[in-house]
């Protein structure tokens, strides 16, 4: 359906001169009504021009009525006036139909924008997005890590105890070595100093002395060998290696726990961001659509009021008291 635009200058031309109908020449006003509205025209401009035209018709009708008694030829223009009124009424009806159509389209756009808000995913309660293969239970991961930490502490204490014992054994070994080394120092000449004139007694004393020294030497040697061998029983390197391995295992279990927590956070961040982005984009679409619809409705309301005012004026031409009816319409 086409809209029609009546320029003010054309209206002046139509109503500033006497209109004469000819069967073989289409009336200028009818030609103007039939012209399509330029694509860049506005509804308010169109209805304003139409109002101006109808007001001009009203003025002309009043002038014709006043001059009918004085100039009989003016009475012949009543037929032209009726023709113009009927033609304009057809145009205003078409314009009103267009308004109804555009209002329906605006309402449909409004409903569509409102329904579009509900198409985003919604969750009635707190929701956690879990990565694939994880049900949200951190208990086993925490327990694995806790068990590893407990075992690590036990092994650390074992290493500490081993090192303390080894330190004590090393001190005992060092003491036995030093005692043995002192026995290996030859005390001559003091050790063999002659203290008697009896040679037989001297030899006997020397034999007893060195026999005793021999026993002390072997005793010290055996003690030293025993303690040296005991040190080898307290090698803590293997236990320290176990501590290091357990520490590495605990770090791996802690990393598994932290990575799983980060995956859950990432999944929730992605899920929430998608919902928020959807909601924001739909709301932006809705608000933009509402602004456009409100502007359209505002224009349509202005156009509708103008058309109703024009219909009022056109209907006034058929009233007995046309002057009063036209004045009443103009005041609305």
Short mmCIF file of C-alpha atoms in Angstrom, two decimals:
data_model
loop_
_atom_site.label_atom_id
_atom_site.label_comp_id
_atom_site.label_asym_id
_atom_site.label_seq_id
_atom_site.Cartn_x
_atom_site.Cartn_y
_atom_site.Cartn_z
CA UNK A 1 0.00 0.00 0.00
CA UNK A 2 1.29 3.41 -0.89
CA UNK A 3 1.54 6.49 1.24
CA UNK A 4 0.74 9.86 -0.31
CA UNK A 5 2.48 13.16 0.21
CA UNK A 6 0.85 16.49 -0.61
CA UNK A 7 3.28 19.38 -0.82
CA UNK A 8 2.17 22.69 0.67
CA UNK A 9 2.97 24.50 -2.55
CA UNK A 10 0.73 22.12 -4.49
CA UNK A 11 -2.04 22.64 -1.97
CA UNK A 12 -1.78 26.39 -2.52
CA UNK A 13 -2.00 25.86 -6.22
CA UNK A 14 -5.09 23.66 -5.92
CA UNK A 15 -6.97 25.97 -3.60
CA UNK A 16 -5.69 29.33 -4.69
CA UNK A 17 -7.42 29.04 -8.07
CA UNK A 18 -10.82 28.05 -9.23
CA UNK A 19 -11.00 24.29 -9.93
CA UNK A 20 -12.78 23.12 -13.09
CA UNK A 21 -13.35 19.44 -13.86
CA UNK A 22 -12.86 18.17 -17.38
CA UNK A 23 -13.74 14.72 -18.54
CA UNK A 24 -10.69 14.43 -20.77
CA UNK A 25 -8.17 15.92 -18.28
CA UNK A 26 -7.40 14.36 -14.87
CA UNK A 27 -7.75 16.84 -12.04
CA UNK A 28 -4.43 18.16 -10.61
CA UNK A 29 -5.48 17.27 -7.04
CA UNK A 30 -6.30 13.72 -8.05
CA UNK A 31 -2.91 13.49 -9.75
CA UNK A 32 -1.20 14.65 -6.56
CA UNK A 33 -3.09 12.10 -4.47
CA UNK A 34 -2.06 9.33 -6.84
CA UNK A 35 1.65 10.19 -6.66
CA UNK A 36 3.68 7.83 -4.44
CA UNK A 37 5.40 9.29 -1.42
CA UNK A 38 9.17 9.81 -1.84
CA UNK A 39 11.13 7.19 0.06
CA UNK A 40 12.83 9.76 2.32
CA UNK A 41 9.58 11.50 3.39
CA UNK A 42 8.35 11.38 6.98
CA UNK A 43 4.88 10.53 8.28
CA UNK A 44 4.66 13.75 10.23
CA UNK A 45 5.48 15.85 7.16
CA UNK A 46 2.92 13.96 5.13
CA UNK A 47 0.11 14.31 7.63
CA UNK A 48 0.98 17.97 8.18
CA UNK A 49 0.70 18.61 4.46
CA UNK A 50 -2.56 16.66 4.33
CA UNK A 51 -3.92 18.69 7.24
CA UNK A 52 -2.97 21.90 5.47
CA UNK A 53 -4.78 20.68 2.39
CA UNK A 54 -7.97 19.78 4.28
CA UNK A 55 -7.88 23.07 6.17
CA UNK A 56 -7.60 24.81 2.83
CA UNK A 57 -10.60 22.79 1.62
CA UNK A 58 -12.51 23.85 4.72
CA UNK A 59 -11.71 27.51 4.11
CA UNK A 60 -12.72 27.15 0.48
CA UNK A 61 -15.96 25.42 1.46
CA UNK A 62 -16.81 28.22 3.87
CA UNK A 63 -15.97 30.81 1.24
CA UNK A 64 -18.10 29.01 -1.35
CA UNK A 65 -21.04 28.85 1.02
CA UNK A 66 -20.78 32.55 1.73
CA UNK A 67 -20.61 33.46 -1.96
CA UNK A 68 -23.29 31.10 -3.32
CA UNK A 69 -26.04 33.74 -3.02
CA UNK A 70 -23.96 36.33 -4.83
CA UNK A 71 -22.32 34.28 -7.61
CA UNK A 72 -24.38 31.40 -9.07
CA UNK A 73 -21.31 29.97 -10.80
CA UNK A 74 -19.77 29.15 -7.41
CA UNK A 75 -22.57 26.70 -6.71
CA UNK A 76 -21.30 24.60 -9.55
CA UNK A 77 -18.07 24.04 -7.55
CA UNK A 78 -19.96 22.06 -4.93
CA UNK A 79 -19.74 19.05 -7.18
CA UNK A 80 -15.97 19.54 -7.45
CA UNK A 81 -15.67 19.96 -3.68
CA UNK A 82 -17.62 16.77 -3.05
CA UNK A 83 -15.41 14.97 -5.51
CA UNK A 84 -12.25 16.18 -3.76
CA UNK A 85 -13.63 15.24 -0.32
CA UNK A 86 -14.45 11.73 -1.47
CA UNK A 87 -11.02 11.37 -3.02
CA UNK A 88 -9.25 12.58 0.13
CA UNK A 89 -11.39 10.31 2.31
CA UNK A 90 -10.16 7.36 0.27
CA UNK A 91 -6.60 8.53 0.81
CA UNK A 92 -7.02 9.03 4.57
CA UNK A 93 -8.60 5.59 4.86
CA UNK A 94 -5.64 4.10 3.09
CA UNK A 95 -3.31 6.07 5.36
CA UNK A 96 -5.18 4.80 8.44
CA UNK A 97 -4.92 1.24 7.14
CA UNK A 98 -1.20 1.77 6.77
CA UNK A 99 -1.04 3.05 10.35
CA UNK A 100 -2.81 -0.07 11.60
CA UNK A 101 -0.44 -2.25 9.60
CA UNK A 102 2.65 -0.45 10.89
CA UNK A 103 1.31 -0.56 14.44
CA UNK A 104 0.81 -4.30 14.09
CA UNK A 105 4.35 -4.68 12.74
CA UNK A 106 5.73 -2.57 15.60
CA UNK A 107 3.82 -4.66 18.11
CA UNK A 108 5.11 -7.87 16.50
CA UNK A 109 8.67 -6.51 16.70
CA UNK A 110 8.10 -5.69 20.36
CA UNK A 111 6.78 -9.16 21.11
CA UNK A 112 9.63 -10.79 19.19
CA UNK A 113 12.22 -8.72 21.07
CA UNK A 114 10.58 -9.62 24.38
CA UNK A 115 10.44 -13.32 23.53
CA UNK A 116 14.05 -13.16 22.40
CA UNK A 117 15.02 -12.35 26.00
CA UNK A 118 13.80 -15.76 27.11
CA UNK A 119 15.85 -17.79 24.63
CA UNK A 120 19.05 -17.64 26.69
CA UNK A 121 19.80 -20.56 28.96
CA UNK A 122 18.52 -19.98 32.48
CA UNK A 123 19.17 -21.78 35.74
CA UNK A 124 16.73 -21.51 38.68
CA UNK A 125 19.43 -22.17 41.28
CA UNK A 126 23.18 -22.07 41.76
CA UNK A 127 24.85 -24.09 39.04
CA UNK A 128 28.40 -25.35 38.71
CA UNK A 129 29.80 -26.38 35.35
CA UNK A 130 32.12 -29.37 35.68
CA UNK A 131 34.79 -30.45 33.19
CA UNK A 132 34.30 -33.73 31.38
CA UNK A 133 34.83 -36.77 33.57
CA UNK A 134 34.60 -34.91 36.89
CA UNK A 135 31.56 -34.96 39.15
CA UNK A 136 32.67 -32.12 41.43
CA UNK A 137 33.90 -34.35 44.27
CA UNK A 138 37.32 -33.07 45.37
CA UNK A 139 37.39 -35.48 48.35
CA UNK A 140 39.51 -38.25 46.76
CA UNK A 141 42.03 -35.76 45.40
CA UNK A 142 42.32 -34.02 48.78
CA UNK A 143 42.65 -37.34 50.61
CA UNK A 144 45.35 -38.58 48.20
CA UNK A 145 47.31 -35.41 48.78
CA UNK A 146 46.81 -35.56 52.56
CA UNK A 147 47.94 -39.20 52.72
CA UNK A 148 51.02 -38.37 50.70
CA UNK A 149 51.88 -35.47 53.01
CA UNK A 150 51.51 -37.68 56.07
CA UNK A 151 53.75 -40.36 54.56
CA UNK A 152 56.26 -37.68 53.60
CA UNK A 153 56.43 -36.40 57.18
CA UNK A 154 56.97 -39.94 58.49
CA UNK A 155 59.84 -40.54 56.09
CA UNK A 156 61.40 -37.20 57.01
CA UNK A 157 61.35 -38.23 60.67
CA UNK A 158 62.93 -41.59 59.76
CA UNK A 159 65.74 -39.83 57.94
CA UNK A 160 66.27 -37.47 60.87
CA UNK A 161 66.45 -40.42 63.30
CA UNK A 162 68.81 -42.28 61.00
CA UNK A 163 71.10 -39.28 60.76
CA UNK A 164 71.12 -38.81 64.54
CA UNK A 165 72.06 -42.47 65.14
CA UNK A 166 74.65 -42.36 62.39
CA UNK A 167 76.14 -39.27 63.97
CA UNK A 168 76.41 -41.06 67.33
CA UNK A 169 77.96 -44.13 65.69
CA UNK A 170 80.46 -41.97 63.84
CA UNK A 171 81.47 -40.29 67.11
CA UNK A 172 81.95 -43.70 68.76
CA UNK A 173 83.98 -44.89 65.78
CA UNK A 174 86.18 -41.85 65.93
CA UNK A 175 86.76 -42.36 69.65
CA UNK A 176 87.76 -46.02 69.12
CA UNK A 177 90.11 -45.07 66.29
CA UNK A 178 91.75 -42.46 68.43
CA UNK A 179 92.09 -44.96 71.34
CA UNK A 180 93.61 -47.53 69.02
CA UNK A 181 96.03 -45.01 67.57
CA UNK A 182 97.22 -44.06 71.04
CA UNK A 183 98.17 -47.72 71.67
CA UNK A 184 100.32 -47.73 68.53
CA UNK A 185 102.64 -45.04 69.88
CA UNK A 186 105.91 -46.60 71.10
CA UNK A 187 106.81 -45.14 74.48
CA UNK A 188 110.59 -45.94 74.32
CA UNK A 189 112.82 -45.21 76.12
CA UNK A 190 110.46 -44.63 79.03
CA UNK A 191 108.62 -47.80 78.30
CA UNK A 192 111.82 -49.87 78.49
CA UNK A 193 113.46 -47.95 81.31
CA UNK A 194 115.50 -50.23 83.64
CA UNK A 195 114.21 -49.98 87.17
CA UNK A 196 116.05 -52.96 88.79
CA UNK A 197 119.48 -54.56 88.83
CA UNK A 198 117.97 -58.03 88.44
CA UNK A 199 118.18 -58.87 84.75
CA UNK A 200 115.87 -61.85 85.08
CA UNK A 201 113.23 -59.73 86.79
CA UNK A 202 113.62 -57.03 84.18
CA UNK A 203 113.05 -59.45 81.32
CA UNK A 204 110.08 -60.96 83.13
CA UNK A 205 108.55 -57.52 83.67
CA UNK A 206 109.06 -56.59 80.04
CA UNK A 207 107.39 -59.78 78.92
CA UNK A 208 104.38 -59.13 81.15
CA UNK A 209 104.23 -55.49 80.06
CA UNK A 210 104.19 -56.22 76.34
CA UNK A 211 101.80 -59.13 76.84
CA UNK A 212 99.37 -56.71 78.50
CA UNK A 213 99.94 -54.16 75.73
CA UNK A 214 99.25 -56.82 73.18
CA UNK A 215 95.92 -57.66 74.78
CA UNK A 216 95.00 -53.95 75.01
CA UNK A 217 95.95 -53.47 71.37
CA UNK A 218 93.79 -56.35 70.15
CA UNK A 219 90.90 -55.31 72.31
CA UNK A 220 91.11 -51.77 70.94
CA UNK A 221 91.49 -53.07 67.41
CA UNK A 222 88.49 -55.37 67.65
CA UNK A 223 86.40 -52.58 69.16
CA UNK A 224 87.47 -50.24 66.38
CA UNK A 225 86.65 -52.80 63.67
CA UNK A 226 83.24 -53.46 65.23
CA UNK A 227 82.31 -49.83 65.43
CA UNK A 228 83.57 -49.16 61.92
CA UNK A 229 81.40 -51.95 60.61
CA UNK A 230 78.44 -50.63 62.60
CA UNK A 231 78.67 -47.33 60.74
CA UNK A 232 77.91 -49.07 57.45
CA UNK A 233 74.62 -50.25 58.93
CA UNK A 234 73.44 -46.68 59.23
CA UNK A 235 73.60 -45.46 55.64
CA UNK A 236 70.76 -42.89 55.37
CA UNK A 237 71.14 -42.17 51.66
CA UNK A 238 68.44 -44.67 50.69
CA UNK A 239 66.00 -43.17 53.18
CA UNK A 240 66.81 -39.67 51.92
CA UNK A 241 66.10 -40.78 48.37
CA UNK A 242 62.72 -42.12 49.52
CA UNK A 243 61.98 -38.75 51.11
CA UNK A 244 62.84 -36.95 47.88
CA UNK A 245 60.66 -39.31 45.83
CA UNK A 246 57.76 -38.93 48.25
CA UNK A 247 58.10 -35.14 48.10
CA UNK A 248 57.93 -35.28 44.30
CA UNK A 249 54.85 -37.53 44.51
CA UNK A 250 53.14 -35.09 46.89
CA UNK A 251 53.86 -32.19 44.55
CA UNK A 252 52.29 -34.14 41.69
CA UNK A 253 49.17 -34.87 43.76
CA UNK A 254 48.92 -31.24 44.82
CA UNK A 255 49.29 -30.20 41.19
CA UNK A 256 46.50 -32.61 40.19
CA UNK A 257 44.24 -31.07 42.85
CA UNK A 258 45.07 -27.50 41.81
CA UNK A 259 44.69 -28.24 38.10
CA UNK A 260 41.27 -29.81 38.68
CA UNK A 261 40.21 -26.77 40.71
CA UNK A 262 41.41 -24.50 37.90
CA UNK A 263 39.50 -26.58 35.35
CA UNK A 264 36.31 -26.22 37.40
CA UNK A 265 36.88 -22.48 37.70
CA UNK A 266 37.52 -22.24 33.96
CA UNK A 267 34.38 -24.23 33.15
CA UNK A 268 32.29 -22.02 35.42
CA UNK A 269 33.86 -18.87 34.04
CA UNK A 270 33.10 -20.01 30.49
CA UNK A 271 29.55 -21.09 31.36
CA UNK A 272 28.71 -17.91 33.26
CA UNK A 273 30.32 -15.71 30.62
CA UNK A 274 28.26 -17.35 27.89
CA UNK A 275 25.02 -16.77 29.82
CA UNK A 276 25.93 -13.18 30.67
CA UNK A 277 27.01 -12.45 27.08
CA UNK A 278 23.77 -13.96 25.76
CA UNK A 279 21.69 -11.96 28.23
CA UNK A 280 23.57 -8.73 27.52
CA UNK A 281 23.28 -9.10 23.75
CA UNK A 282 19.59 -9.96 23.94
CA UNK A 283 18.94 -7.05 26.30
CA UNK A 284 20.81 -4.67 24.00
CA UNK A 285 18.72 -5.96 21.08
CA UNK A 286 15.55 -5.53 23.16
CA UNK A 287 16.32 -1.97 24.32
CA UNK A 288 17.35 -0.90 20.81
CA UNK A 289 14.17 -2.43 19.47
CA UNK A 290 12.07 -0.66 22.10
CA UNK A 291 13.61 2.68 21.21
CA UNK A 292 12.81 2.09 17.55
CA UNK A 293 9.27 0.86 18.33
CA UNK A 294 8.58 3.80 20.63
CA UNK A 295 9.75 6.23 17.96
CA UNK A 296 7.55 4.49 15.41
CA UNK A 297 4.53 4.49 17.72
CA UNK A 298 5.08 8.18 18.50
CA UNK A 299 5.08 8.98 14.77
CA UNK A 300 2.04 6.78 14.17
CA UNK A 301 0.15 8.44 17.04
CA UNK A 302 0.86 11.88 15.60
CA UNK A 303 -0.18 10.70 12.15
CA UNK A 304 -3.33 9.05 13.52
CA UNK A 305 -4.40 12.22 15.36
CA UNK A 306 -3.87 14.27 12.23
CA UNK A 307 -5.87 11.84 10.09
CA UNK A 308 -8.72 11.82 12.60
CA UNK A 309 -8.70 15.62 12.56
CA UNK A 310 -8.86 15.53 8.76
CA UNK A 311 -11.75 13.05 8.85
CA UNK A 312 -13.50 15.37 11.25
CA UNK A 313 -13.09 18.29 8.82
CA UNK A 314 -14.19 16.21 5.85
CA UNK A 315 -17.28 15.07 7.75
CA UNK A 316 -18.01 18.66 8.68
CA UNK A 317 -18.65 19.50 5.04
CA UNK A 318 -21.87 17.44 5.18
CA UNK A 319 -23.15 19.06 8.39
CA UNK A 320 -26.05 21.53 8.26
CA UNK A 321 -24.04 24.01 10.28
CA UNK A 322 -20.84 23.46 8.39
CA UNK A 323 -19.15 26.56 9.79
CA UNK A 324 -19.62 25.48 13.40
CA UNK A 325 -18.58 21.90 12.63
CA UNK A 326 -15.41 23.03 10.88
CA UNK A 327 -14.54 25.42 13.71
CA UNK A 328 -15.05 22.59 16.23
CA UNK A 329 -12.69 20.33 14.27
CA UNK A 330 -10.03 23.04 14.02
CA UNK A 331 -10.15 23.50 17.81
CA UNK A 332 -9.43 19.81 18.46
#
